[in-house]
Amino acid sequence: MQGFFKVLGPVGALVLLAAGCGGGAAPTATRASQPTATRPAAAAATATPAATRPPTPTPGKAKPAGRVVTAQPDLGREFVVPYKAQSGSDEPHHQAMYDSILVADEAGNVISELAEGFTVSADGLTWTFKWRKGPLFHDGTAITAKDGEYSQRLFTATGNFSAGNVGRSLESVTAVDDSTLIFKMKSPYPLLPRFLSQIVGFVIPKAYHERVGEDEFTKNPVGSGAFKLVNRQPGNRWEFEAFDRYWKDGPFIQSLVLRIIPEAATRMAALKAGEVDLITGVGAQTELEEIRRDSKLYALEVPGGGRTNISFDAFYWNPNTPWRIKEVRQAGNYAVDKKAIADKFWGGKTVPHLIHTSPYTWGWDDRLRDYIYPYDPEKAKQLLRQAGFPNGFDTTLEFHGHPTIPAMEDVLQFVAAQLTAVGIRTKLFPVEHGIEVGKFFEGTAEWDMHMYAGSVAEDPRGVAQFFLASRKHGKNYSTYTDDWVDERLAAMLSEVDDKKARALWFDIVKRGLEEAFYIELPAPSSYYGVNKRLADWYRTKARPYLHNYEYMKLVAP
Amino acid sequence: MQETIATQLKSPGRRRLTMAWAGVRRLPILPSAILGIVVFCAIFAPLLTPYDTSTPDTGALRQPPFWLQGGTMSHPLGADQLGRDILTRVVFGARISLLVSVIAVFVAGTAGSTIGMVAGYFGGRIDTLLMRLVDGMLALPYMLLALVIVAVLGASLGNVIFVIALVLWASYARIIRGEVLSLKEREYIALARVAGASPWRIIATHIFPNVVNTIIVLATLQMGTVILFEAALSFLGMGVPPPTPTWGGMVAEGRRFLSTAWWLSTFPGLAILVTVLAANLFGDWLRDHLDPLRQQV
Amino acid sequence: MKLYILRRLAQMVLTLLVITIVVFVLSRMTGDPLALMMPQDARPEDFAAIRQKLGLDKPVVVQYFMYLGGVARGDFGKSYKFGEPAAGLVLQRVPNTAQLTFSAILVGVLLGLPVGILSAVKRDSLFDRFGKAIALVGQAAPTFWVGIMLILFFSVRWRLLPTSGQGDWHHIILPAITLGIYPVAGIARLTRSAMLDVLDREFIKVVRIKGAPELNVILKHALRNAAIPVVTFLGVTVGALLSGTVVTETVFAWPGIGKLTVDAILFRDFPMVQAAVFVSALFFLLINFAVDIVYLYVDPRISYR
C-alpha cells in the first residue's frame, strides 16, 4: 500500500523501500565534512540557542568541479515553488535549490540550518528561532527571518499540505526582526522542529516572490540552497549549477542533474553504463547482487527507510469479519514467515517495524522486541480453531502494482500464499492505486486487507492520529481502532514532556502488538546504487529522500 | 417470386466460401502445428504438469533451467522470483492468453464488422455518425479507456478482455466498411435491392458472405495483436492481476530480472513470439488463399 | 472537391468536440483527484478549499463549459502535478514524440522496403519465404522486452549507444528500432505485392527490352510506381504508432506525450489529461485527414461523398 503517507508523497513513498544487506560494499571514502552543529534541545523545556557552523565559507573554499547525474523513478509533484510540494518524493529537486529553517543530521536528529537554534517557552506554546547571519539567496540578497515568515505564510495559505499538521495548531508566525522568527501555537506541538526540517521549512525570497508572482517565479526562480536551477523539463530532467556564494563549505560539484527514468531495468542499465552516478529505488536482492558484482559500483544503504505492514480494512466496513476477532489477527501474524521475507526478498537487512515505530524512529523501545510474533503455523491453526474457524475462511488482500518497488508485488503474493497455507484463504483483490486511496480514506473499501508499503515516519506522532484514531472523529486512514487507544493518543499528542509522551506511546504500541492491529512485516533498508567516482557522503538515516547534495563530492572530478 | 430470383443469382461470396473450406485442407504445416500445440496446452494444462501456478517455493527462487548450473529437471525451464515452476506457468499461460485473445477478437470482430457493414451499406447520416465514432475511438489513447475500466469496474481477466475488445472493434469497422462501400455498387446487390429484399437480408445473405474472408483474416492477424496488447497492459500495470499466469504478465513481471535471471521473462516471451508468429503466418496464408484480389492476380 | 475537404474539416471539429466530452467524462469517472493530492492529515475544510480553487466543486456540466471556454482561448488549465499550464507542457513534448514516431517509420522503411523488394524480385525463392518470417518477428515480440534487451546488449554490454533519455542522434537509435520493427512486416508485405503488380505491367517489359540495367528497372521504374500504396500505409501507421509510443517512451525514458498522458491519468491530473488527449487526437485526425486526401488523388475510384 504505497504512499498512504501523504507526508511522504503518494508515488514517491515507494522509492524508499529497498533491500539487501548493505554497507559493507561501500568503499571507505572520505566522508564529506559533517556539520558541527550541536543538536537543538529537545522540545521539552527552554533551550539555549545552539551555536553552529560558521556562517561564511571557510577561507580557501574549494572550487566546485564535475557533474553528478542521479536517476530516480519519479520526482512527485514537480512544482518549482516549495510551498505546494509535499515531503517525500517531491523533495529532491527542492533540496537542491532551497535551504530550510532546520535540517536533519546523519543520525536523523533535527539540527540547525537557516535558523541557528531555537528556544521554546515552558508552556510549549511559543517557539523562538534565532536566524543565522550570512546565507544569501541566489540573487545575492540576504536571507532573513522575514523571508522565513513569508514562506511559512505561503505554506499555510496554500492549504498545504504537509503544513496542515502544523497549521492545525499554529496561531501565528511572526518575524519580529531580521534575525528572530516566532511561532505561537494554539496547543503544545512538540513536532514543530521536525516539520521545519522537512519540506515545510524551505525558504524563498519574500521581495522577489512578492514582486514577480508565482508564475514568473516558476519560470525564473531564486532559491536559497546550494544549487541554482538552470534548466527544467518537467517529468524528464532538472539541471542545476553550483551557487558560488553558498554559505556552507559545499557544494563540491559544479553541476547536478536529476533525471527521471521510470523503468527499473533501464535505471540499472544507465548506472552500469556509467551514464548516471546514482540511482534510487534499488529494491530487490537481485539488484543489490548485480551492483556488487560490478567493480565500478557500490550499494549505499540508508538504514531503516522502509516500512511494510498489512492492515485489516474489513475492520471498519464489515462488522461480521473474522478479522474483528483478536485470535484471528494473531493467527495471521503467526502465519507469516518474516525471516523468509527478510532473507529471500529484502536480502536480510531489515529492522522490525511495529505500529509505526522502528529503531530508527522516535518512540522506539527495545522491550518491544519481546512482542514480535514468531513464525508458527501450527499456533496459527490452533488460534483459528479456538476462534471458531477450524476449516479456515476466505478473505481478500488488496493488490496494485508497485512500479517503483516491484519486489513488493512478490512479497504480497508470498504473504497471500502463506496465509492460505494455514487456512486463511487469501485471494488478491486488484484495485488501481488512486481508487484504493480514495476508498480507503472514505471508508468504502471492499477488500479485507491491504499492504502498506512506504517510508517510515521519522516521528510516529506525526502520523499516529491518521492511522490509529477512530474514524468516528472524521475520515482518516485507520483500520483497527478502539476507545482505549483514542484516549491515550489524544493525551500523548499534546504531551510536552518527552518522557511522558514516550511512556504513553509505549503503551499504545504494546497494546497494538498484543491486539495485533496489523500483520507486521520486516522493514527493509533503502539503497542507492552508486558509481564509485562519487564518494560516500553525508546521508540521513530513515530519510532516503534527503540527498544532501551540497555534501556530494567526486573522487576525481 | 421476386425473392427467388434474387437468391437464385448465385453471389460470388458463396462460391468463395466453399473454396475457403476446400483450402482449409491444405493448411501450412508449421504454423498450424504450433497453434495446435498451444491449443493442446490450453485445454490439457492441468494434466501436463505436477505443479500449480501460484504456490511459492522459497527453496527454488529464480532456479535456472536444467541445462545451466544449479538447474534440475524438477523445474526444466527454471523457477520464477517466487519459486514457481516456469514451464507450468507457461503451459497454463497458454490457456489464459488464448482465452483472452479468442474472446476479445470474437467480441471485437462481431461488433466491429456489424457496425462496419451497417455504416457501409446504409451510408448517409448513419455512416457519418458511425465513422466519426470510429475516428474518435481510434484517436482516444487506449490507456485512458483501460484505466477508466480498471478504475470503475476493477481489474480482472474479464475486464482486460473487455478493454481489448473495446479498443479493437474500431479497426474492424473501418476496414469492413471500406469493403462494403465497393461491394454495394455490384450488380447482384443492386438486383437484390430491385427484387425488394430488405436491407438486413441483403447484408446477411449478400454482404456478409463477401466480407467474411476479410473478417477471418483480420481475426487471425489480431490474435497476435491481442497477446501483445495484453503484455503492454501488464507492463503498464493494467493487465490480468497475479497470480493468474498470462504470458504477457510473466514477461512484464520478469523483466526486472533480465540481467540476473533471464529465464523468467524469456521463456514466456518466446511463447508469445512463436505463437504470434504462427498466428501471423497462418493469417497471411489465409489471406493469400481467401483474398479475392489475390486470386485474380 | 473543395466542398468535400471543407466537410471533412467540419466533421473533424465535431469529432474533436465529441472527444473533449468523452475525455472529460471518462477522466472524472476515474475518481477524485484530491484522494491522491491531499496530505493524509488534511481536514474537510482543506479539501473544500482545494476543491473550490480547482473549480471541482461546480456541477460537471458547468465545469465542462468552463473548460471548453478555456480551450477556445487555448487555455487548458494548470497541471495539478507540475503547476504550469498543461497545454505548454504538452506542446513542449510534441516534437519529441514526432521525432520518435518518424524515426521509427524510417527504421520500418529501411528494413521493410528491401525485404519487400527482394521478395518480389526473387519470388518464391527461399528468401521470399524466410524474409517474411523474419520481418514478422518484429511484430511478434513484446515491445518492452525488445527494448530492454537492446539496452542490455547495445548499451551495457557493448557500450555502443546510450541507454535512455534525450540528447544527440545516438539517443534515438534504440527507441526508434524498438518502435520501428513493428511495421516492418506490413511494409515488406505491401511492397512485395505492389512490386509484383508493377513488375508484371507492360511498361516494365518495354523498359527491360530497351536494355536498361535490372537494378535500374527495379529501383527507378518499378519502385516508384509501387510506392503509392506503401506511402498510404505509412500514413495509417504513423497514427497507430503515435498512440502506441507509451511503452517505448517508458522503457527509454523518452520525454514524449504518451508517458505524459499515462502519468496524468494515474495522477488524476485532469487538465493535463484533457490537454494531452486533445493534442494527440488532433494529430491523429490531421494525419488521417491527410491520408484521405492523398487517397483522393491516388485512387480516383473512391467517390468523395
XYZ file of N, CA, C and O in Angstrom, chain B residues 51-126:
304
model
N 2.747 -29.256 -10.934
C 2.708 -28.086 -10.049
C 1.432 -27.286 -10.244
O 0.743 -27.432 -11.240
N 1.135 -26.423 -9.270
C 0.104 -25.443 -9.547
C 0.796 -24.108 -9.802
O 2.001 -23.973 -9.623
N 0.020 -23.126 -10.239
C 0.643 -21.927 -10.780
C 0.930 -20.846 -9.746
O 1.573 -19.864 -10.052
N 0.414 -21.014 -8.520
C 0.526 -19.872 -7.619
C 1.259 -20.141 -6.306
O 1.543 -19.202 -5.574
N 1.564 -21.384 -5.969
C 2.195 -21.651 -4.685
C 3.696 -21.374 -4.728
O 4.425 -21.973 -5.499
N 4.151 -20.424 -3.898
C 5.579 -20.108 -3.900
C 6.396 -21.229 -3.271
O 5.875 -22.034 -2.501
N 7.672 -21.279 -3.627
C 8.588 -22.245 -3.039
C 9.911 -21.512 -2.811
O 10.674 -21.284 -3.742
N 10.153 -21.133 -1.557
C 11.339 -20.314 -1.288
C 12.625 -21.102 -1.516
O 13.696 -20.520 -1.567
N 12.504 -22.426 -1.654
C 13.695 -23.213 -1.924
C 14.135 -23.147 -3.380
O 15.221 -23.600 -3.718
N 13.284 -22.618 -4.237
C 13.599 -22.664 -5.670
C 13.555 -21.281 -6.306
O 13.355 -21.157 -7.501
N 13.777 -20.238 -5.518
C 13.695 -18.891 -6.064
C 14.666 -18.706 -7.218
O 15.867 -18.923 -7.072
N 14.143 -18.297 -8.357
C 14.949 -17.995 -9.549
C 15.897 -19.138 -9.912
O 17.019 -18.907 -10.339
N 15.437 -20.368 -9.716
C 16.270 -21.514 -10.086
C 16.439 -21.553 -11.605
O 15.478 -21.396 -12.341
N 17.679 -21.748 -12.072
C 17.915 -21.732 -13.527
C 17.334 -22.960 -14.214
O 17.045 -23.966 -13.565
N 17.180 -22.895 -15.543
C 16.727 -24.060 -16.299
C 17.735 -25.213 -16.185
O 18.880 -24.999 -15.794
N 17.299 -26.418 -16.530
C 18.082 -27.609 -16.176
C 19.487 -27.661 -16.767
O 20.387 -28.243 -16.210
N 19.677 -27.021 -17.935
C 20.986 -27.146 -18.563
C 22.010 -26.165 -17.991
O 23.167 -26.214 -18.324
N 21.560 -25.275 -17.144
C 22.508 -24.348 -16.529
C 22.916 -24.868 -15.158
O 22.242 -25.711 -14.561
N 24.010 -24.334 -14.651
C 24.483 -24.747 -13.338
C 23.428 -24.384 -12.297
O 22.932 -23.263 -12.254
N 23.102 -25.339 -11.448
C 22.111 -25.084 -10.413
C 20.702 -25.477 -10.818
O 19.792 -25.454 -9.998
N 20.528 -25.835 -12.080
C 19.206 -26.231 -12.532
C 18.989 -27.735 -12.367
O 19.945 -28.499 -12.300
N 17.738 -28.128 -12.237
C 17.425 -29.552 -12.152
C 16.229 -29.837 -13.052
O 15.535 -28.909 -13.469
N 16.004 -31.132 -13.293
C 14.878 -31.489 -14.136
C 13.544 -31.282 -13.435
O 12.492 -31.355 -14.048
N 13.582 -31.028 -12.122
C 12.307 -30.795 -11.436
C 11.671 -29.489 -11.916
O 10.461 -29.318 -11.881
N 12.499 -28.535 -12.324
C 11.979 -27.324 -12.968
C 12.744 -27.139 -14.284
O 13.718 -26.403 -14.343
N 12.281 -27.834 -15.341
C 13.071 -27.882 -16.581
C 13.387 -26.493 -17.150
O 14.468 -26.262 -17.661
N 12.443 -25.568 -17.054
C 12.710 -24.227 -17.577
C 13.031 -23.256 -16.440
O 12.989 -22.045 -16.606
N 13.306 -23.814 -15.272
C 13.632 -22.960 -14.139
C 12.409 -22.539 -13.354
O 11.282 -22.963 -13.645
N 12.652 -21.715 -12.333
C 11.567 -21.239 -11.481
C 11.628 -19.717 -11.413
O 12.672 -19.123 -11.642
N 10.490 -19.092 -11.078
C 10.436 -17.630 -11.128
C 10.816 -16.998 -9.783
O 11.321 -17.662 -8.884
N 10.556 -15.709 -9.646
C 11.020 -14.978 -8.463
C 10.332 -15.437 -7.192
O 10.741 -15.070 -6.088
N 9.256 -16.254 -7.322
C 8.624 -16.810 -6.131
C 8.829 -18.318 -6.068
O 8.179 -19.013 -5.289
N 9.692 -18.840 -6.903
C 9.979 -20.266 -6.887
C 8.939 -21.110 -7.588
O 8.891 -22.322 -7.407
N 8.096 -20.478 -8.407
C 7.066 -21.238 -9.108
C 7.638 -21.762 -10.431
O 8.441 -21.082 -11.071
N 7.180 -22.945 -10.806
C 7.722 -23.593 -12.000
C 7.337 -22.822 -13.261
O 6.159 -22.580 -13.526
N 8.342 -22.436 -14.031
C 8.068 -21.587 -15.199
C 7.347 -22.352 -16.295
O 6.396 -21.856 -16.892
N 7.766 -23.603 -16.512
C 7.095 -24.403 -17.544
C 5.596 -24.503 -17.240
O 4.749 -24.329 -18.118
N 5.287 -24.770 -15.968
C 3.881 -24.868 -15.580
C 3.143 -23.577 -15.900
O 2.044 -23.583 -16.453
N 3.769 -22.465 -15.558
C 3.092 -21.188 -15.779
C 2.985 -20.850 -17.266
O 2.025 -20.226 -17.694
N 3.968 -21.290 -18.042
C 3.863 -21.053 -19.488
C 2.718 -21.884 -20.071
O 1.925 -21.399 -20.880
N 2.625 -23.149 -19.610
C 1.563 -24.025 -20.123
C 0.187 -23.479 -19.729
O -0.722 -23.364 -20.559
N 0.032 -23.092 -18.470
C -1.245 -22.527 -18.038
C -1.472 -21.155 -18.688
O -2.605 -20.767 -18.951
N -0.360 -20.459 -18.920
C -0.461 -19.153 -19.560
C -1.079 -19.253 -20.942
O -1.797 -18.358 -21.383
N -0.803 -20.372 -21.632
C -1.400 -20.587 -22.946
C -2.914 -20.526 -22.835
O -3.598 -19.918 -23.668
N -3.417 -21.119 -21.776
C -4.856 -21.152 -21.559
C -5.423 -19.740 -21.430
O -6.349 -19.350 -22.134
N -4.811 -18.949 -20.536
C -5.323 -17.599 -20.294
C -5.121 -16.716 -21.531
O -6.033 -16.016 -21.972
N -3.918 -16.770 -22.095
C -3.650 -15.894 -23.229
C -4.559 -16.214 -24.409
O -5.038 -15.318 -25.099
N -4.798 -17.503 -24.610
C -5.680 -17.901 -25.705
C -7.120 -17.470 -25.434
O -7.813 -16.964 -26.307
N -7.519 -17.660 -24.195
C -8.865 -17.263 -23.790
C -9.064 -15.777 -24.050
O -10.043 -15.353 -24.662
N -8.101 -14.991 -23.592
C -8.186 -13.538 -23.778
C -8.290 -13.202 -25.253
O -9.179 -12.463 -25.674
N -7.402 -13.800 -26.071
C -7.411 -13.366 -27.468
C -8.627 -13.868 -28.217
O -9.205 -13.128 -29.013
N -9.056 -15.100 -27.954
C -10.212 -15.614 -28.692
C -11.458 -14.794 -28.365
O -12.172 -14.322 -29.259
N -11.692 -14.574 -27.085
C -12.910 -13.841 -26.726
C -12.837 -12.393 -27.200
O -13.782 -11.866 -27.786
N -11.687 -11.760 -26.955
C -11.575 -10.348 -27.328
C -11.752 -10.183 -28.834
O -12.473 -9.290 -29.286
N -11.103 -11.056 -29.605
C -11.206 -10.943 -31.061
C -12.633 -11.243 -31.514
O -13.183 -10.557 -32.380
N -13.264 -12.237 -30.890
C -14.631 -12.571 -31.284
C -15.565 -11.396 -31.018
O -16.335 -10.983 -31.890
N -15.478 -10.844 -29.831
C -16.369 -9.739 -29.474
C -16.104 -8.530 -30.367
O -17.019 -7.963 -30.965
N -14.819 -8.174 -30.479
C -14.466 -7.003 -31.285
C -14.837 -7.233 -32.746
O -15.382 -6.342 -33.408
N -14.570 -8.443 -33.237
C -14.860 -8.756 -34.631
C -16.343 -8.696 -34.918
O -16.781 -8.111 -35.913
N -17.143 -9.271 -34.056
C -18.587 -9.275 -34.271
C -19.138 -7.851 -34.254
O -19.825 -7.423 -35.183
N -18.790 -7.135 -33.194
C -19.326 -5.780 -33.071
C -18.804 -4.889 -34.187
O -19.580 -4.198 -34.861
N -17.478 -4.935 -34.401
C -16.869 -4.055 -35.392
C -17.379 -4.335 -36.792
O -17.718 -3.409 -37.531
N -17.479 -5.624 -37.161
C -17.923 -5.954 -38.513
C -19.371 -5.535 -38.706
O -19.746 -5.022 -39.763
N -20.199 -5.769 -37.705
C -21.607 -5.389 -37.840
C -21.715 -3.889 -38.076
O -22.412 -3.435 -38.992
N -20.999 -3.140 -37.241
C -21.055 -1.683 -37.384
C -20.507 -1.263 -38.744
O -21.082 -0.406 -39.420
N -19.422 -1.911 -39.158
C -18.836 -1.572 -40.453
C -19.800 -1.855 -41.594
O -19.949 -1.060 -42.520
N -20.486 -2.994 -41.522
C -21.417 -3.350 -42.592
C -22.599 -2.398 -42.610
O -23.029 -1.950 -43.671
N -23.103 -2.086 -41.450
C -24.246 -1.177 -41.375
C -23.856 0.185 -41.933
O -24.562 0.764 -42.764
N -22.699 0.692 -41.469
C -22.257 2.016 -41.917
C -22.055 2.022 -43.425
O -22.500 2.918 -44.129
N -21.404 0.991 -43.925
C -21.077 0.934 -45.338
C -22.318 0.767 -46.191
O -22.473 1.422 -47.225
N -23.226 -0.062 -45.752
C -24.381 -0.345 -46.594
C -25.379 0.811 -46.592
O -25.840 1.232 -47.638
N -25.699 1.303 -45.401
C -26.717 2.346 -45.336
C -26.172 3.695 -45.778
O -26.885 4.490 -46.354
N -24.929 3.941 -45.507
C -24.324 5.213 -45.909
C -24.990 6.401 -45.243
O -25.650 6.262 -44.206
N -24.830 7.562 -45.840
C -25.515 8.771 -45.375
C -25.192 9.123 -43.938
O -24.057 8.981 -43.486
N -26.211 9.541 -43.219
C -26.003 10.020 -41.859
C -25.497 8.944 -40.932
O -24.637 9.189 -40.087
N -26.075 7.749 -41.084
C -25.657 6.647 -40.211
C -24.169 6.413 -40.377
O -23.424 6.281 -39.413
